[in-house]
PDB file of C-alpha atoms in Angstrom:
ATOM      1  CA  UNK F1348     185.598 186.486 182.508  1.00  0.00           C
ATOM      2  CA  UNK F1349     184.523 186.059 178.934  1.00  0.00           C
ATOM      3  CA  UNK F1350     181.005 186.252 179.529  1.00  0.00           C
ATOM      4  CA  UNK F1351     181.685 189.741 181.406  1.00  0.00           C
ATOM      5  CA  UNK F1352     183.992 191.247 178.664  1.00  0.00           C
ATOM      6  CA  UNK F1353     181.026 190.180 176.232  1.00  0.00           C
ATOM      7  CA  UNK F1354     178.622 192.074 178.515  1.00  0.00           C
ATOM      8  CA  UNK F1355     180.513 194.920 178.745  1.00  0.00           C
ATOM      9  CA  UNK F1356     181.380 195.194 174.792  1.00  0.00           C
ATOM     10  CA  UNK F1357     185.508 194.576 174.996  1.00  0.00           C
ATOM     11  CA  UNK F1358     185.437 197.299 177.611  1.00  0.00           C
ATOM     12  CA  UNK F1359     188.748 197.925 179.095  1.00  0.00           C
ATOM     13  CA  UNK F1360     188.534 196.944 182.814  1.00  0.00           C
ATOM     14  CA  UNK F1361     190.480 198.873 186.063  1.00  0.00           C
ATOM     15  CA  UNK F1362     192.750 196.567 188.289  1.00  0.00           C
ATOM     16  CA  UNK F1363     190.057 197.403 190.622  1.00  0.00           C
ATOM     17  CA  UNK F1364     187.349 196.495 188.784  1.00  0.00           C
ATOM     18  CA  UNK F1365     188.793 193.603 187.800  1.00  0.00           C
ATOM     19  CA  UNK F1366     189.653 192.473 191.278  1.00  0.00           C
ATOM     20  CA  UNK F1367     185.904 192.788 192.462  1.00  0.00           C
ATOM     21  CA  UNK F1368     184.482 191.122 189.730  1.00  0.00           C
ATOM     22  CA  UNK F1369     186.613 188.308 190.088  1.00  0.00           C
ATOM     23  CA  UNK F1370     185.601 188.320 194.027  1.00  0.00           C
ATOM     24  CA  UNK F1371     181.568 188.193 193.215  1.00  0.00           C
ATOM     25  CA  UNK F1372     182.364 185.224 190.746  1.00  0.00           C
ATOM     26  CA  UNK F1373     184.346 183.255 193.265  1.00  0.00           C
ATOM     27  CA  UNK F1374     182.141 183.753 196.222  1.00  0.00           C
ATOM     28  CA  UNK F1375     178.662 182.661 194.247  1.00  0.00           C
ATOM     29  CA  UNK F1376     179.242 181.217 191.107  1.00  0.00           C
ATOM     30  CA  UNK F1377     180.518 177.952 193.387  1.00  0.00           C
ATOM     31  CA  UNK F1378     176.749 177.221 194.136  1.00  0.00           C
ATOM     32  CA  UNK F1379     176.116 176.520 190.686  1.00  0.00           C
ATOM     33  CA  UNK F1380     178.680 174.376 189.933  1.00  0.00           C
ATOM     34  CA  UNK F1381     177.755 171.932 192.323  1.00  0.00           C
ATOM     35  CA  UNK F1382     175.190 168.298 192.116  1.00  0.00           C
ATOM     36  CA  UNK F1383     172.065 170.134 193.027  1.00  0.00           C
ATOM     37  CA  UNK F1384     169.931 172.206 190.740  1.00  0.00           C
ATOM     38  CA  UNK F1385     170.247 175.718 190.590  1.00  0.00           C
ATOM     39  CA  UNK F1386     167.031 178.097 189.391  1.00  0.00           C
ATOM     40  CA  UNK F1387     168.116 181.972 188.586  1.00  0.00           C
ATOM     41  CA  UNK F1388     164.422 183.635 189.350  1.00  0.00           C
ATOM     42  CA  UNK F1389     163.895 186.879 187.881  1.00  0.00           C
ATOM     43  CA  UNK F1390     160.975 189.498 188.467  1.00  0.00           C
ATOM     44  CA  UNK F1391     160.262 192.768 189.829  1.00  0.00           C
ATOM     45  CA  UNK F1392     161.903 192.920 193.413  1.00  0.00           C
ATOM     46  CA  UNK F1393     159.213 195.620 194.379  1.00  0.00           C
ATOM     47  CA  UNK F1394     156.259 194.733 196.970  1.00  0.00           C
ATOM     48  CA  UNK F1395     154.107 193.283 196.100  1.00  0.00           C
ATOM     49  CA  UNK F1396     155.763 191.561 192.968  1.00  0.00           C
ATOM     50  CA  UNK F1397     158.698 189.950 195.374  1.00  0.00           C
ATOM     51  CA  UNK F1398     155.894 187.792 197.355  1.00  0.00           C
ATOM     52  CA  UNK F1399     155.132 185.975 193.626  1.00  0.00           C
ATOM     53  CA  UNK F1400     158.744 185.576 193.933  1.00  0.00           C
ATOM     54  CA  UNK F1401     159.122 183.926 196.810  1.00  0.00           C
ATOM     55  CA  UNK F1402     156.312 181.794 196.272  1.00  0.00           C
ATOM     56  CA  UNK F1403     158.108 180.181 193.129  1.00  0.00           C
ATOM     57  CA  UNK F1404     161.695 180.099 195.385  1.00  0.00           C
ATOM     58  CA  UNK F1405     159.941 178.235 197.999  1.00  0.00           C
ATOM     59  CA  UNK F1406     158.124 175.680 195.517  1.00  0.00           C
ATOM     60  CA  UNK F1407     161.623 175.051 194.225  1.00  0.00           C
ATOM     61  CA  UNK F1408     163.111 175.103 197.274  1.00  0.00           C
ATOM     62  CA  UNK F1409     160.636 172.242 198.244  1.00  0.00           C
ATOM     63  CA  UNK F1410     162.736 169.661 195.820  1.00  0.00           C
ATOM     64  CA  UNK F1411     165.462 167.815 197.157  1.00  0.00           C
ATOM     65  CA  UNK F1412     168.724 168.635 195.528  1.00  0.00           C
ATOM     66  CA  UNK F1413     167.956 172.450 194.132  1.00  0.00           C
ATOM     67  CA  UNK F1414     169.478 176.029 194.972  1.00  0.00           C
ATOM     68  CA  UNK F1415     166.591 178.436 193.908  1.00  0.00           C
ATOM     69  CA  UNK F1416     168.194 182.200 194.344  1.00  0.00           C
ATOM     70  CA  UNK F1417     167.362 185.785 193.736  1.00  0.00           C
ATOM     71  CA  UNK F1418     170.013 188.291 192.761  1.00  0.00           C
ATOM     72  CA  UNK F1419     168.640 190.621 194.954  1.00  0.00           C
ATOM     73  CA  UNK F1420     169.895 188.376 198.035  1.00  0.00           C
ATOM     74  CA  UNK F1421     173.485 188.081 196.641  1.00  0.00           C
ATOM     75  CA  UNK F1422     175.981 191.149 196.892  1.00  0.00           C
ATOM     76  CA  UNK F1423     176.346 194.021 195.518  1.00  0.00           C
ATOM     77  CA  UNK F1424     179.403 195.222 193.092  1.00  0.00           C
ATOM     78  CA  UNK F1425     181.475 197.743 194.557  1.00  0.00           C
ATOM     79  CA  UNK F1426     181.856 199.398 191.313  1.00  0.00           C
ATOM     80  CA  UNK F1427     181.109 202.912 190.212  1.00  0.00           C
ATOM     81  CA  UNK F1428     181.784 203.423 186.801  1.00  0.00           C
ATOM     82  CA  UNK F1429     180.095 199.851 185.264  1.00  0.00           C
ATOM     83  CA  UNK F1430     177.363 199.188 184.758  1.00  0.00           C
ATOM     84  CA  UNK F1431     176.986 196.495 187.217  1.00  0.00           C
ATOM     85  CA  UNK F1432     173.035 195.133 186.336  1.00  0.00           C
ATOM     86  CA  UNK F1433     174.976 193.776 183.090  1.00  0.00           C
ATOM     87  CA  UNK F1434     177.592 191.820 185.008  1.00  0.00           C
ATOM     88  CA  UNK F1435     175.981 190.570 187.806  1.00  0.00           C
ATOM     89  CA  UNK F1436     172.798 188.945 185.354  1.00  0.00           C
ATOM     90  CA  UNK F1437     175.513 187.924 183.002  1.00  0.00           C
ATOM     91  CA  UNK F1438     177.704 185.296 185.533  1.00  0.00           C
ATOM     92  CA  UNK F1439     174.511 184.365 187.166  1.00  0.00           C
ATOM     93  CA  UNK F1440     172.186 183.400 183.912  1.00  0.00           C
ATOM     94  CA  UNK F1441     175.519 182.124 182.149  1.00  0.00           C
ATOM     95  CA  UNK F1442     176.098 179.331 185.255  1.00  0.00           C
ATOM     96  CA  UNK F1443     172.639 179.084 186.487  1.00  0.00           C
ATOM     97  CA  UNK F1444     171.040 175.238 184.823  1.00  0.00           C
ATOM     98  CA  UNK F1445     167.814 177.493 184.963  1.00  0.00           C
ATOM     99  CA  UNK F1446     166.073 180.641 184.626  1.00  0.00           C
ATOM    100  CA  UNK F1447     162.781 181.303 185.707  1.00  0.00           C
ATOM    101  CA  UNK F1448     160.723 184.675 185.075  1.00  0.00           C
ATOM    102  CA  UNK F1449     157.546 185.912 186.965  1.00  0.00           C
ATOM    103  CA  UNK F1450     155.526 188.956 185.436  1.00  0.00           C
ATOM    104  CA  UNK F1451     152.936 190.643 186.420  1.00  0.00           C
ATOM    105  CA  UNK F1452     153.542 193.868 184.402  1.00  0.00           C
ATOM    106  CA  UNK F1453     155.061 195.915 181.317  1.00  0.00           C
ATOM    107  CA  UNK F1454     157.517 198.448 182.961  1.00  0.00           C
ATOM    108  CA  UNK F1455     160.407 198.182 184.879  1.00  0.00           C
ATOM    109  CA  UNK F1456     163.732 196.078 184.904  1.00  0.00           C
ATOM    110  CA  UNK F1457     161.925 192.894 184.535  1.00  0.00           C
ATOM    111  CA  UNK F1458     161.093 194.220 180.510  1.00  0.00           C
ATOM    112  CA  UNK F1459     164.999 194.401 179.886  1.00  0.00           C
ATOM    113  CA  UNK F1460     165.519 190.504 181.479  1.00  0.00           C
ATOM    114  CA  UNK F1461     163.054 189.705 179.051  1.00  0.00           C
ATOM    115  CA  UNK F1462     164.941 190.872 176.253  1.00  0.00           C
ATOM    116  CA  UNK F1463     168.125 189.456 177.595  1.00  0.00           C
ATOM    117  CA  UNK F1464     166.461 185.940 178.191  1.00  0.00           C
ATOM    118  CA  UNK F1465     164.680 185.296 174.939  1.00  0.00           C
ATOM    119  CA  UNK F1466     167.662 185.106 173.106  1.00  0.00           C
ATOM    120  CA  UNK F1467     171.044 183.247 172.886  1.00  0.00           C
ATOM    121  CA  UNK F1468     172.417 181.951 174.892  1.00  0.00           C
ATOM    122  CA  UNK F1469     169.789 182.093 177.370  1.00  0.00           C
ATOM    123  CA  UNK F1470     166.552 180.996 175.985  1.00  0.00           C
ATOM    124  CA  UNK F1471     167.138 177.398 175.701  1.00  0.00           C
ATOM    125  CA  UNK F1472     167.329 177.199 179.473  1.00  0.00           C
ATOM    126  CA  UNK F1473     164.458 180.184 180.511  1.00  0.00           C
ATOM    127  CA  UNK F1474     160.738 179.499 181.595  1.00  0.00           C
ATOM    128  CA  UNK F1475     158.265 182.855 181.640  1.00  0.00           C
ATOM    129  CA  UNK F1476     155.562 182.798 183.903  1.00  0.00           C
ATOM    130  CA  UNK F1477     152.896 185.855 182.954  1.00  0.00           C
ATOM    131  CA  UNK F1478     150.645 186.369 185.400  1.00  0.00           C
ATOM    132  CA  UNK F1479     146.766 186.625 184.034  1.00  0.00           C
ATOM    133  CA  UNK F1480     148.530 185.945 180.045  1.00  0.00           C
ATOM    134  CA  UNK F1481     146.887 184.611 177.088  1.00  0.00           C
ATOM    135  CA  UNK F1482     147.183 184.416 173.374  1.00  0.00           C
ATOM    136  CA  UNK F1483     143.963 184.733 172.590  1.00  0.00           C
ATOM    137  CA  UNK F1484     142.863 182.316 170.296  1.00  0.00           C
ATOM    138  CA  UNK F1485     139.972 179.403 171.429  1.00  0.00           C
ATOM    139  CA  UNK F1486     142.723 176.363 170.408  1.00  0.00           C
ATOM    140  CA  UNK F1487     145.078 178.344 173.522  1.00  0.00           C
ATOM    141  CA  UNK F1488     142.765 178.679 175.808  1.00  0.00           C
ATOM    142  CA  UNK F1489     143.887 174.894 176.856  1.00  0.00           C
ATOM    143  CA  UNK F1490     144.204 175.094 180.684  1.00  0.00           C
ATOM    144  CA  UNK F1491     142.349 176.691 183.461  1.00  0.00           C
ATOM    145  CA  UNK F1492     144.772 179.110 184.166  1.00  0.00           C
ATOM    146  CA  UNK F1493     144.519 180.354 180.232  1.00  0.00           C
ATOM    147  CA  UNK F1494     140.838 180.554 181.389  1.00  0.00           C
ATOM    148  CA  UNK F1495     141.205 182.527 183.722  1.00  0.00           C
ATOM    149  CA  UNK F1496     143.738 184.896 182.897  1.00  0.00           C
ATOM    150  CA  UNK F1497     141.385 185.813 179.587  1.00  0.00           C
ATOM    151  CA  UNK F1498     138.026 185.940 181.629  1.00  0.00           C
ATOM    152  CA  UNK F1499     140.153 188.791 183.952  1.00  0.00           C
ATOM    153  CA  UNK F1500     140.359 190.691 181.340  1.00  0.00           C
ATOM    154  CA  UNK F1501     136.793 191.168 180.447  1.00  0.00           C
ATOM    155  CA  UNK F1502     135.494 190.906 184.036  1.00  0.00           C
ATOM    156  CA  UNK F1503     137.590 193.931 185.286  1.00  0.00           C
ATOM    157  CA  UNK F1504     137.032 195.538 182.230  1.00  0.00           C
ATOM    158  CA  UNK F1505     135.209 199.210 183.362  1.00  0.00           C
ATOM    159  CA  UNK F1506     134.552 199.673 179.847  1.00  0.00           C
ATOM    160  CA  UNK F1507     131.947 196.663 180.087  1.00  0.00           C
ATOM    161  CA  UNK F1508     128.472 197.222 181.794  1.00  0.00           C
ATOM    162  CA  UNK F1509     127.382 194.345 183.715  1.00  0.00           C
ATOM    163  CA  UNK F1510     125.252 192.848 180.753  1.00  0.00           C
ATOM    164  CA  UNK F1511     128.154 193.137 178.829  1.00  0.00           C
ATOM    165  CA  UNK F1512     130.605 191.335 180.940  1.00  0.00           C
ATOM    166  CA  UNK F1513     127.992 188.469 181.679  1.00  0.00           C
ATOM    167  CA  UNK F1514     127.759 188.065 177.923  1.00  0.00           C
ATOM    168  CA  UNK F1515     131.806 187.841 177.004  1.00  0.00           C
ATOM    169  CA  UNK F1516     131.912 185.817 179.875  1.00  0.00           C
ATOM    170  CA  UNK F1517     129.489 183.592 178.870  1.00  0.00           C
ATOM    171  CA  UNK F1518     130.867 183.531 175.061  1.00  0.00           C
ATOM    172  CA  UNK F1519     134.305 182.388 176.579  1.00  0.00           C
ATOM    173  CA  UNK F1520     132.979 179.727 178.922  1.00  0.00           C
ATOM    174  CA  UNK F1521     131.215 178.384 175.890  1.00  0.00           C
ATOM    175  CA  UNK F1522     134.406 178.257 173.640  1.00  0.00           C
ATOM    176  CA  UNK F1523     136.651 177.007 176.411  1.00  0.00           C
ATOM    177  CA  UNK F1524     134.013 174.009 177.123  1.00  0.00           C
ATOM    178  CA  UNK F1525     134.509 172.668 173.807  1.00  0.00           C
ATOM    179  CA  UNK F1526     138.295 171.973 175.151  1.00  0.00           C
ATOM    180  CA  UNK F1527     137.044 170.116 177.567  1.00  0.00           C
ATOM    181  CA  UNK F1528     137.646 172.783 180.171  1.00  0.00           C
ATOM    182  CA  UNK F1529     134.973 172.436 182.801  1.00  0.00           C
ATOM    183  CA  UNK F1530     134.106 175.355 184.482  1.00  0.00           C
ATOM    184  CA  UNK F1531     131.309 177.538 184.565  1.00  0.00           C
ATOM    185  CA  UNK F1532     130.971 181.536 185.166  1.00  0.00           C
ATOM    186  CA  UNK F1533     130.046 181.696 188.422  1.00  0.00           C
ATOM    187  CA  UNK F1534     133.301 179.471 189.077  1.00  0.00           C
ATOM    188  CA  UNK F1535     135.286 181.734 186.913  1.00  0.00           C
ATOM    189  CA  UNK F1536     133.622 184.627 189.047  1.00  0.00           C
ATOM    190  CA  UNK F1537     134.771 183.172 192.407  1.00  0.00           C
ATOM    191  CA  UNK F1538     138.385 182.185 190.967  1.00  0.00           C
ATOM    192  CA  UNK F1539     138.149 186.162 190.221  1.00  0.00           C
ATOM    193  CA  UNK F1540     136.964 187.713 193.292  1.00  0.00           C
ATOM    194  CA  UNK F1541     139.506 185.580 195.157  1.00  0.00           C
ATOM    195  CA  UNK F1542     142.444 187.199 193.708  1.00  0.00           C
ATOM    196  CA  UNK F1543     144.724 189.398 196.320  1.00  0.00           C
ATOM    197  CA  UNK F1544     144.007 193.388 196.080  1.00  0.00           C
ATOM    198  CA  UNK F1545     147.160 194.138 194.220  1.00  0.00           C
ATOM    199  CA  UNK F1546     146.272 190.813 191.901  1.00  0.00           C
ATOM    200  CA  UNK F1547     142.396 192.257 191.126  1.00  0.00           C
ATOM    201  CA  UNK F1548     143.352 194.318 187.938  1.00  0.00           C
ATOM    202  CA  UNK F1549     144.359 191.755 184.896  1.00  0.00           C
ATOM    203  CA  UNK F1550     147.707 192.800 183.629  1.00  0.00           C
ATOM    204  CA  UNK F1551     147.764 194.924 180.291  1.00  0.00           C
ATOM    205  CA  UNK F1552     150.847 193.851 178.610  1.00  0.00           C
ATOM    206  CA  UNK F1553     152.793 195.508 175.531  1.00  0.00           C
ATOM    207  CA  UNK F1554     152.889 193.904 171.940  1.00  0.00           C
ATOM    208  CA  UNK F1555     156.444 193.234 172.522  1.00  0.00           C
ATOM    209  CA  UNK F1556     155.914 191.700 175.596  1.00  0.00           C
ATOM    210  CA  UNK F1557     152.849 189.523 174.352  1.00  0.00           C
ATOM    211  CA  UNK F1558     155.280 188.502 171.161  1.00  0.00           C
ATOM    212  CA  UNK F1559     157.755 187.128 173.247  1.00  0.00           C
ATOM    213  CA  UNK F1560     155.743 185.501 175.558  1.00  0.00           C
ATOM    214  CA  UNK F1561     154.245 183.748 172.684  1.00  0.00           C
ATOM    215  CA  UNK F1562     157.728 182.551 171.188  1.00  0.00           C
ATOM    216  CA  UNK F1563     158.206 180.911 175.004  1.00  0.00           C
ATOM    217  CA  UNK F1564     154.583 179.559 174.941  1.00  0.00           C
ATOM    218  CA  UNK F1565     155.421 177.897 170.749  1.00  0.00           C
ATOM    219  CA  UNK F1566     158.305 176.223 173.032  1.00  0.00           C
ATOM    220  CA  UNK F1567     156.252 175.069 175.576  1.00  0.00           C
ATOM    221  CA  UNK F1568     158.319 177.203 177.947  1.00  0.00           C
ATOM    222  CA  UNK F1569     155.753 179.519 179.124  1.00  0.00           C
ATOM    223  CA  UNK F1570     153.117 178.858 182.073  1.00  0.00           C
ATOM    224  CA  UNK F1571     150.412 181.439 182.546  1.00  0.00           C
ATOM    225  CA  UNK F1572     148.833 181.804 185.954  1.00  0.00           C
ATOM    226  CA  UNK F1573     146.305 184.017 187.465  1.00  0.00           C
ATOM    227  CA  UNK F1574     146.203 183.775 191.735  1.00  0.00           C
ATOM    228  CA  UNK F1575     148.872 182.246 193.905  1.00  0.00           C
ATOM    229  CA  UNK F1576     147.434 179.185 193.752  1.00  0.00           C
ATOM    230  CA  UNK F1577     148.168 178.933 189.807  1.00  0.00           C
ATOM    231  CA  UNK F1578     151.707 179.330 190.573  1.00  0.00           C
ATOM    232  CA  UNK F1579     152.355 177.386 192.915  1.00  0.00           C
ATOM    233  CA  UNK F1580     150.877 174.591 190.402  1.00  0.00           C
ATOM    234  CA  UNK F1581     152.693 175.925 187.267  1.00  0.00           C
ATOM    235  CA  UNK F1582     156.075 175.959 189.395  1.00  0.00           C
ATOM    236  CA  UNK F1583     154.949 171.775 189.358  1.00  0.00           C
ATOM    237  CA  UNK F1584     155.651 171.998 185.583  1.00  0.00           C
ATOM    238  CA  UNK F1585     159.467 173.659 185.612  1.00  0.00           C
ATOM    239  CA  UNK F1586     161.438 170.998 185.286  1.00  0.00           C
TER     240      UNK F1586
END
C-alpha cells in the first residue's frame, strides 16, 4: 500500500476504502508477479485509438511467456470519494516489468500517463510509441517510419498547393536518401494513401508532448510509426 498512500499524498483512507483497494491488489497484481512477462499498455481507450491498442496487445501476446493487459479490461474501484485513475495506474505501472504507450494525439487521459511515465519511477521501464512522430532534424530521420511520419505532415498539409507538396516532398526524399533510406515519393505517396480514414490526418502534437517524446527517443525508448503495419514492426523492437 505504499505506492497508493504516495499516490494519494498521505491521504487518510476509510475502512472501506481500504478494504477495496486491498481487494483490486490481490485479485490482479498476482499476474505480475509471476515467470512470464507482463506489458502495462496505455493509450486512449476511445474508437478508433483502442484498435492501435489491441494491435500492440496481440503482437505481445504472440510471445511465449508474456501477460500484455489493458486497465480498461481489469475492474473497476468501488470507490466514490478517490480518485481512483491515481490508484489503479499506480499498482499496475509500479508491478508491471513494462509499460508501453501508443499515441496518436494531444488531448485526453493519455497526456496525463505521459506525464506520469516520463518520470521516476516509471521511465526506466516505459516505451512511447507516437504515431506519425518525428524530431525533425535530417540525422533523425533514420528509419522508414521517421520517413514517413514527417512526409504526412507536408502531404496532408491544406496549406500546401500541389506544387508545393511535390517540392517538400521531394526535398525530404532527397535528405533522407543520404541515410541510406531508399524510398522514393511515389512510394512515400502510396505508404500515405494507404493509411486507415481515421489514420489520414498526421497527428499535430504539443511542445510538451514533442519534448518528452524526444527525452524517450535520446533513450532509445521511443518507436515512431505511421500505419498499422509500422506497429506491428516497432512492437518487434520492445523488448
Amino acid at each position: 500500500m505504499e505506492s497508493v498512500n504516495d499516490a494519494l499524498q498521505g491521504l487518510e483512507l476509510e475502512p472501506h476504502e481500504t478494504s477495496e483497494i486491498l481487494g483490486f491488489a490481490n485479485r490482479e497484481l498476482p499476474h505480475l508477479h509471476t515467470p512470464e512477462d507482463s506489458y502495462f499498455i496505455l493509450g486512449s481507450y476511445r474508437d478508433p485509438y483502442l484498435r492501435r491498442l489491441r494491435i500492440v496487445q496481440n503482437e505481445l501476446d504472440k510471445r511465449l511467456g508474456t501477460y500484455p493487459f489493458l486497465m480498461a479490461d481489469l475492474p473497476e474501484l468501488d470507490i466514490d470519494r478517490l480518485p481512483v485513475f491515481r490508484i489503479r495506474f499506480t499498482l499496475l505501472a509500479a508491478h508491471a516489468d513494462t509499460i508501453v504507450a501508443v499515441y496518436e494525439q494531444d488531448a485526453g487521459g493519455e497526456v496525463t500517463e505521459l506525464g506520469k511515465i516520463s518520470t521516476t519511477p516509471y521511465f526506466d521501464k516505459s516505451y512511447v510509441l507516437p504515431r506519425d512522430y518525428a524530431w525533425m532534424t535530417e540525422q533523425n530521420l533514420a528509419t522508414e517510419a521517421d520517413v514517413i511520419a514527417a512526409a504526412a505532415t507536408i502531404y496532408f498539409n491544406d496549406d500546401l498547393d500541389e506544387a508545393a507538396t511535390e517540392e517538400e516532398l521531394d526535398s525530404l526524399i532527397a535528405a533522407v536518401n543520404q541515410n541510406d533510406i531508399s524510398l522514393t515519393p511515389p512510394d512515400v505517396i502510396d505508404r500515405l494513401e494507404d493509411r486507415e480514414d481515421s489514420e489520414q490526418a498526421p497527428v499535430s502534437y504539443s511542445w510538451v508532448h514533442l519534448n518528452e517524446f524526444r527525452l524517450f527517443e535520446l533513450h532509445g525508448r521511443c518507436y515512431a510509426w505511421s500505419s498499422r503495419d509500422d506497429l506491428r514492426n516497432v512492437v518487434d523492437e520492445i523488448p
